[in-house]
Amino acid sequence: MSEGSAGAQDRGADLTGLTMRYAEHLAALRYADIPADVIHKAKTIIRDGVGNQIAASAISEPASRMIELVRGWGGAPQATITGYGLKVPAPMAVLCNAMLGHGVELDDAHGTGLIKGGSVLVSLALASAELAGCSGEDVIAGIVGGYEIAIRIAKAINPGHRQRGYHTTGTVSLIGGAAMATKLLGGDAEQIACAIGLATMQSAGIQAFLDDSCMAKPFSPGKGAMNGMMAALMARSGFTGPRKALESREGFLNAFTSAVRGADLVDGLGSHYAIMEVGFKPHAACRYAHGPLDLAQAMYWQDEVRLDQVEGVTVHMSELAIRQASKLPCPNLNVAMGSTQFGVSLAFALGGNGLREYWAGFKMPEVHAAAASRVQLVAEPGFGLGGRQAMLEVRLKDGRTLRARSEEPRGEPTNPLSDEEMDRKFLGMAGMAIDDDRAEALSRCLMALQAEPKASIIPGMTVTEDGKPALRAA
């Protein structure tokens, strides 16, 4: 196929020069041109991403194992590992921080794009600020522009990309992240286009972890962030990359999916802000599990249903939701967070699905037993391939049956969490590893990030007192 004819694209969508169009758009984007509501959303995303990293620094085994490897490798002290304060080469720092960001299943998510950009883009933005001395305004603008590219690509290639087994958070976030990092490092449109090309050449991430319970899931965005930083640093050094890498015959769109919705790539570029489509997670679980968890928690609190009263639970979900969020057994905390069966059992046991509930519930044999024997997932054809609707049917030992339905999980832009809920979420996450006063000070700083002449102060504010993160008492 020739340039501009990537995949089975929508008729009428001209993708000629798409890579350079994205690069020019990002290069020209300025903080002063961004609407106030978009700025607020970007700051909330940055704060949410930082909170995820701090929380994971206290409890994520996969991330801690990677951090110890990186510590042993050493290297130039360029960027900070969240919570630990360890300074390492920037690609290594973002590898660790993106693994932290994805390590507690609370990172932001885009519905149809099937992408969680915060773990990768927030890590890259803050490391770039350390390297280049960027202002808070610079970082905010970079996040807005990086999300624009990542979300547009993710929307355009899914669900076909996911159906091939790819993990969009790993394969696509690095493209927007590399472009953003290049801008923050002082690159022009030509260098941003080169970085996009170099990032696409490194795009990787399959979801084999869904078929074998292991630690590998957060490695996908971790490696994506590392590759994105490599692409940005290479481009800024003068290393040229393919500047038609998205749209060309041998490019990303042809290689990674069989169908491309061209309109998602180009319509409204410069006037519509894709970052506004991002949702936030209230529960420390795979996003596809959130609908059932909302319903189970409501039954716990409103109907006073407790786990020991439950005979059995049937959860109706979409086909892709079951593929994505059906994990048994649960040998580690990350797997438990990705299991709808475990999450529903936990909700009936403790009434919540926050980090502290998962931390406590993982040690409860009765929750594991209920997940394995009393919770059944059933594909609901009416929900489509990847719908996020959910139905819960709970059979109680006293003979009653309770039923409830959710059309979409809490936290989506059309069913949003309030600013106050997002405040509490951040303080709860940060409070896993740093004291309340420091968490509140960091929250205020991040939500006024535009006032910071040097955003490089942020990573240092995440570091625990002794550089050895550990779970604090509630």
XYZ file of N, CA and C in Angstrom, residues 223-374:
456
model
N 8.633 -0.850 29.550
C 9.493 -0.912 28.376
C 9.050 0.112 27.337
N 7.733 0.375 27.253
C 7.268 1.413 26.345
C 7.846 2.768 26.697
N 7.843 3.102 27.994
C 8.409 4.380 28.426
C 9.902 4.442 28.145
N 10.599 3.360 28.425
C 12.035 3.313 28.150
C 12.303 3.529 26.661
N 11.556 2.836 25.816
C 11.747 2.980 24.374
C 11.376 4.380 23.899
N 10.327 4.962 24.510
C 9.954 6.325 24.151
C 11.034 7.326 24.499
N 11.650 7.168 25.675
C 12.745 8.059 26.050
C 13.944 7.859 25.131
N 14.245 6.620 24.788
C 15.329 6.359 23.836
C 15.065 7.080 22.517
N 13.841 6.986 22.022
C 13.499 7.628 20.756
C 13.683 9.137 20.841
N 13.239 9.737 21.951
C 13.358 11.186 22.113
C 14.815 11.619 22.197
N 15.596 10.915 22.993
C 17.012 11.276 23.127
C 17.757 11.088 21.812
N 17.439 10.040 21.100
C 18.070 9.815 19.801
C 17.724 10.939 18.827
N 16.438 11.282 18.763
C 16.011 12.334 17.838
C 16.673 13.663 18.174
N 16.751 13.983 19.469
C 17.375 15.249 19.867
C 18.875 15.262 19.579
N 19.488 14.092 19.501
C 20.928 14.030 19.214
C 21.229 14.152 17.727
N 20.174 14.192 16.901
C 20.370 14.265 15.459
C 20.177 12.952 14.736
N 19.828 11.913 15.468
C 19.577 10.600 14.877
C 18.226 10.668 14.158
N 18.205 10.477 12.862
C 16.957 10.602 12.117
C 16.185 9.292 12.120
N 14.873 9.431 12.143
C 13.982 8.279 12.087
C 13.013 8.434 10.937
N 12.229 7.395 10.638
C 11.281 7.452 9.520
C 10.158 8.447 9.797
N 10.065 9.462 8.970
C 9.114 10.551 9.205
C 7.752 10.325 8.552
N 7.549 9.111 8.036
C 6.234 8.688 7.553
C 5.847 7.377 8.246
N 6.335 7.213 9.449
C 6.282 5.905 10.105
C 4.874 5.447 10.440
N 3.949 6.365 10.624
C 2.587 5.956 10.929
C 1.849 5.503 9.684
N 1.939 6.285 8.609
C 1.046 6.125 7.467
C 1.626 5.390 6.274
N 2.918 5.146 6.226
C 3.529 4.586 5.018
C 3.192 3.107 4.834
N 3.525 2.596 3.662
C 3.238 1.200 3.337
C 3.828 0.248 4.368
N 5.029 0.545 4.814
C 5.707 -0.306 5.795
C 5.549 0.226 7.217
N 4.580 1.107 7.404
C 4.459 1.806 8.671
C 3.604 1.111 9.714
N 3.450 1.810 10.824
C 2.795 1.270 12.016
C 1.356 0.838 11.747
N 0.585 1.679 11.071
C -0.834 1.386 10.900
C -1.049 0.131 10.069
N -0.240 -0.085 9.062
C -0.346 -1.309 8.274
C 0.146 -2.521 9.041
N 1.137 -2.333 9.885
C 1.758 -3.471 10.563
C 0.955 -3.972 11.754
N 0.230 -3.079 12.431
C -0.319 -3.430 13.736
C -1.828 -3.622 13.779
N -2.514 -3.432 12.663
C -3.949 -3.703 12.650
C -4.399 -3.886 11.215
N -5.551 -4.492 11.041
C -6.081 -4.708 9.699
C -7.122 -3.671 9.323
N -7.567 -2.880 10.265
C -8.589 -1.873 9.999
C -8.267 -0.602 10.770
N -8.285 0.522 10.066
C -7.972 1.816 10.661
C -9.142 2.762 10.425
N -9.633 3.380 11.477
C -10.653 4.422 11.333
C -9.932 5.754 11.178
N -9.775 6.164 9.941
C -8.997 7.358 9.659
C -9.536 8.605 10.315
N -10.857 8.682 10.465
C -11.446 9.874 11.075
C -10.951 10.074 12.499
N -10.737 8.988 13.227
C -10.239 9.111 14.599
C -8.839 9.701 14.645
N -8.094 9.535 13.571
C -6.726 10.039 13.524
C -6.658 11.536 13.247
N -7.597 12.056 12.478
C -7.427 13.426 11.983
C -8.565 14.380 12.305
N -9.784 13.902 12.473
C -10.908 14.821 12.658
C -10.745 15.630 13.943
N -10.885 16.939 13.824
C -10.836 17.812 14.990
C -9.457 18.074 15.547
N -8.406 17.644 14.845
C -7.050 17.897 15.339
C -6.812 19.403 15.424
N -6.507 19.877 16.612
C -6.306 21.300 16.820
C -7.496 22.004 17.439
N -8.652 21.345 17.441
C -9.836 21.961 18.047
C -10.463 21.075 19.119
N -10.408 19.773 18.931
C -10.901 18.827 19.932
C -9.713 18.272 20.709
N -9.863 18.174 22.026
C -8.774 17.682 22.875
C -9.107 16.270 23.353
N -8.364 15.295 22.827
C -8.648 13.893 23.136
C -8.458 13.571 24.609
N -7.627 14.333 25.295
C -7.376 14.070 26.711
C -8.655 14.169 27.537
N -9.641 14.908 27.045
C -10.894 15.055 27.774
C -11.722 13.774 27.757
N -11.345 12.807 26.937
C -12.058 11.530 26.848
C -11.544 10.503 27.855
N -10.530 10.866 28.613
C -9.896 9.930 29.545
C -10.717 9.815 30.828
N -10.822 8.591 31.339
C -11.499 8.358 32.602
C -10.520 7.985 33.702
N -10.991 8.059 34.940
C -10.169 7.735 36.109
C -10.763 6.543 36.857
N -9.906 5.775 37.479
C -10.330 4.566 38.187
C -10.550 4.827 39.680
N -11.712 4.459 40.203
C -11.885 4.501 41.656
C -11.418 3.228 42.355
N -11.299 2.125 41.604
C -10.923 0.839 42.195
C -9.569 0.378 41.658
N -8.816 -0.332 42.480
C -7.490 -0.825 42.089
C -7.637 -2.142 41.336
N -8.234 -2.059 40.153
C -8.560 -3.264 39.395
C -8.571 -2.954 37.910
N -8.476 -4.017 37.109
C -8.628 -3.854 35.667
C -9.903 -3.077 35.375
N -9.837 -2.139 34.431
C -10.993 -1.283 34.161
C -12.227 -2.096 33.793
N -12.049 -3.211 33.121
C -13.199 -4.024 32.743
C -13.894 -4.638 33.952
N -13.224 -4.726 35.082
C -13.842 -5.265 36.293
C -14.631 -4.215 37.063
N -14.512 -2.950 36.689
C -15.075 -1.885 37.521
C -16.596 -1.899 37.588
N -17.270 -2.213 36.485
C -18.730 -2.276 36.524
C -19.218 -3.290 37.543
N -18.737 -4.538 37.481
C -19.126 -5.511 38.505
C -18.752 -5.087 39.925
N -17.611 -4.435 40.080
C -17.202 -4.008 41.422
C -18.112 -2.903 41.944
N -18.496 -1.962 41.080
C -19.457 -0.936 41.490
C -20.727 -1.593 42.034
N -21.223 -2.607 41.314
C -22.471 -3.265 41.692
C -22.311 -4.064 42.982
N -21.204 -4.784 43.111
C -20.985 -5.581 44.322
C -20.843 -4.691 45.553
N -20.133 -3.586 45.406
C -19.994 -2.669 46.542
C -21.341 -2.084 46.941
N -22.178 -1.756 45.949
C -23.503 -1.216 46.261
C -24.326 -2.236 47.042
N -24.228 -3.506 46.660
C -24.962 -4.544 47.397
C -24.414 -4.705 48.816
N -23.119 -4.569 48.979
C -22.513 -4.664 50.315
C -23.061 -3.569 51.218
N -23.081 -2.340 50.735
C -23.449 -1.210 51.578
C -24.956 -0.983 51.651
N -25.660 -1.174 50.544
C -27.092 -0.873 50.522
C -27.948 -2.071 50.935
N -27.543 -3.266 50.513
C -28.318 -4.474 50.825
C -27.700 -5.297 51.952
N -26.552 -4.843 52.451
C -25.858 -5.495 53.564
C -25.508 -6.957 53.260
N -25.106 -7.188 52.016
C -24.678 -8.527 51.611
C -23.228 -8.734 52.033
N -22.958 -9.854 52.686
C -21.608 -10.183 53.115
C -21.180 -11.496 52.454
N -19.885 -11.663 52.311
C -19.358 -12.806 51.572
C -19.861 -14.131 52.128
N -19.966 -14.243 53.447
C -20.385 -15.528 54.018
C -21.867 -15.823 53.794
N -22.618 -14.835 53.260
C -24.023 -15.050 52.933
C -24.224 -15.468 51.476
N -23.159 -15.386 50.683
C -23.277 -15.567 49.235
C -23.124 -17.034 48.859
N -24.145 -17.550 48.166
C -24.081 -18.913 47.628
C -23.334 -18.939 46.303
N -23.618 -17.950 45.451
C -22.952 -17.891 44.155
C -23.228 -16.570 43.465
N -22.339 -16.198 42.557
C -22.454 -14.940 41.816
C -22.242 -15.227 40.335
N -23.129 -14.694 39.506
C -22.936 -14.737 38.058
C -22.737 -13.312 37.573
N -21.636 -13.087 36.893
C -21.306 -11.768 36.365
C -21.417 -11.821 34.849
N -22.283 -10.993 34.295
C -22.423 -10.896 32.843
C -21.561 -9.732 32.353
N -20.653 -10.029 31.419
C -19.707 -9.046 30.896
C -19.548 -9.268 29.397
N -18.881 -8.329 28.736
C -18.588 -8.510 27.315
C -17.494 -9.557 27.135
N -17.382 -10.052 25.904
C -16.376 -11.077 25.609
C -14.968 -10.598 25.932
N -14.648 -9.374 25.507
C -13.301 -8.867 25.745
C -13.063 -8.607 27.227
N -14.106 -8.189 27.941
C -13.964 -7.966 29.382
C -13.554 -9.249 30.089
N -14.133 -10.366 29.675
C -13.777 -11.641 30.302
C -12.356 -12.035 29.933
N -11.992 -11.841 28.675
C -10.612 -12.143 28.282
C -9.610 -11.311 29.074
N -9.974 -10.066 29.329
C -9.041 -9.133 29.949
C -8.993 -9.260 31.464
N -10.109 -9.603 32.075
C -10.207 -9.484 33.540
C -10.726 -10.753 34.190
N -10.283 -11.904 33.696
C -10.647 -13.182 34.298
C -9.370 -13.942 34.603
N -8.884 -13.817 35.823
C -7.603 -14.423 36.184
C -7.752 -15.261 37.444
N -7.460 -16.520 37.316
C -7.442 -17.444 38.447
C -6.422 -18.533 38.161
N -5.701 -18.990 39.184
C -5.656 -18.461 40.544
C -4.916 -17.129 40.588
N -4.784 -16.567 41.776
C -4.151 -15.257 41.949
C -2.916 -15.395 42.837
N -1.777 -15.735 42.247
C -0.577 -15.983 43.048
C 0.122 -14.729 43.548
N -0.213 -13.570 42.966
C 0.383 -12.324 43.443
C -0.648 -11.215 43.372
N -0.318 -10.091 43.974
C -1.271 -8.999 44.105
C -1.673 -8.428 42.755
N -0.739 -8.306 41.820
C -1.070 -7.763 40.509
C -2.100 -8.627 39.788
N -1.958 -9.928 39.886
C -2.930 -10.823 39.260
C -4.291 -10.676 39.930
N -4.313 -10.566 41.247
C -5.577 -10.393 41.964
C -6.293 -9.124 41.520
N -5.538 -8.060 41.296
C -6.140 -6.806 40.849
C -6.720 -6.931 39.441
N -6.229 -7.882 38.674
C -6.737 -8.095 37.329
C -7.838 -9.125 37.245
N -8.291 -9.634 38.378
C -9.283 -10.702 38.414
C -10.645 -10.180 38.853
N -11.641 -10.271 37.972
C -13.000 -9.887 38.348
C -13.513 -10.789 39.460
N -13.209 -12.075 39.371
C -13.681 -13.011 40.395
C -13.145 -12.629 41.773
N -11.852 -12.335 41.839
C -11.268 -11.944 43.122
C -11.851 -10.612 43.582
N -11.968 -9.650 42.665
C -12.458 -8.331 43.032
C -13.877 -8.348 43.562
N -14.758 -9.129 42.927
C -16.141 -9.234 43.402
C -16.170 -9.891 44.781
N -15.396 -10.943 44.964
C -15.336 -11.596 46.277
C -14.819 -10.634 47.340
N -13.811 -9.846 46.982
C -13.250 -8.874 47.916
C -14.273 -7.808 48.283
N -15.045 -7.349 47.299
C -16.065 -6.333 47.574
C -17.085 -6.843 48.580
N -17.483 -8.114 48.461
C -18.439 -8.674 49.419
C -17.793 -8.970 50.771
N -16.479 -9.112 50.795
C -15.786 -9.374 52.063
C -15.509 -8.101 52.841
N -15.045 -7.050 52.140
C -14.577 -5.847 52.832
C -15.313 -4.575 52.432
N -16.150 -4.623 51.410
C -16.933 -3.456 51.029
C -16.215 -2.457 50.167
N -14.993 -2.767 49.747
C -14.232 -1.840 48.919
C -13.191 -2.568 48.099
N -12.656 -1.851 47.119
C -11.627 -2.416 46.241
C -10.476 -1.442 46.064
N -10.143 -0.750 47.154
C -8.982 0.119 47.131
C -7.712 -0.673 47.375
N -6.595 0.033 47.346
C -5.316 -0.644 47.519
C -5.214 -1.346 48.873
N -5.671 -0.675 49.890
C -5.551 -1.292 51.220
C -6.467 -2.506 51.351
N -7.636 -2.474 50.702
C -8.498 -3.656 50.720
C -7.834 -4.824 49.986
N -7.229 -4.536 48.834
C -6.545 -5.619 48.117
C -5.367 -6.154 48.928
N -4.645 -5.249 49.561
C -3.493 -5.671 50.365
C -3.942 -6.599 51.499
N -5.044 -6.230 52.153
C -5.560 -7.064 53.243
C -6.246 -8.318 52.709
N -7.059 -8.144 51.670
C -7.842 -9.263 51.153
C -7.016 -10.343 50.506
N -5.855 -9.971 49.983
C -5.001 -10.977 49.352
C -4.533 -12.020 50.364
N -4.523 -11.633 51.627
C -4.083 -12.550 52.688
C -5.243 -13.343 53.295
N -6.456 -13.189 52.728
C -7.641 -13.845 53.274
C -7.989 -15.078 52.436
N -7.790 -16.273 52.960
C -8.084 -17.493 52.187
C -9.525 -17.558 51.697
N -10.458 -17.018 52.488
C -11.859 -17.109 52.093
C -12.164 -16.301 50.835
N -11.419 -15.219 50.607
C -11.619 -14.433 49.387
C -11.113 -15.215 48.179
N -9.951 -15.815 48.299
C -9.423 -16.649 47.216
C -10.368 -17.817 46.927
N -10.880 -18.446 47.973
C -11.760 -19.601 47.793
C -13.057 -19.204 47.101
N -13.630 -18.079 47.502
C -14.868 -17.619 46.878
C -14.644 -17.265 45.416
N -13.527 -16.615 45.128
C -13.215 -16.260 43.743
C -13.135 -17.501 42.873
N -12.564 -18.551 43.401
C -12.352 -19.769 42.622
C -13.616 -20.599 42.451
N -14.530 -20.545 43.421
C -15.650 -21.495 43.402
C -17.037 -20.873 43.323
N -17.154 -19.586 43.658
C -18.503 -19.020 43.748
C -18.798 -17.902 42.756
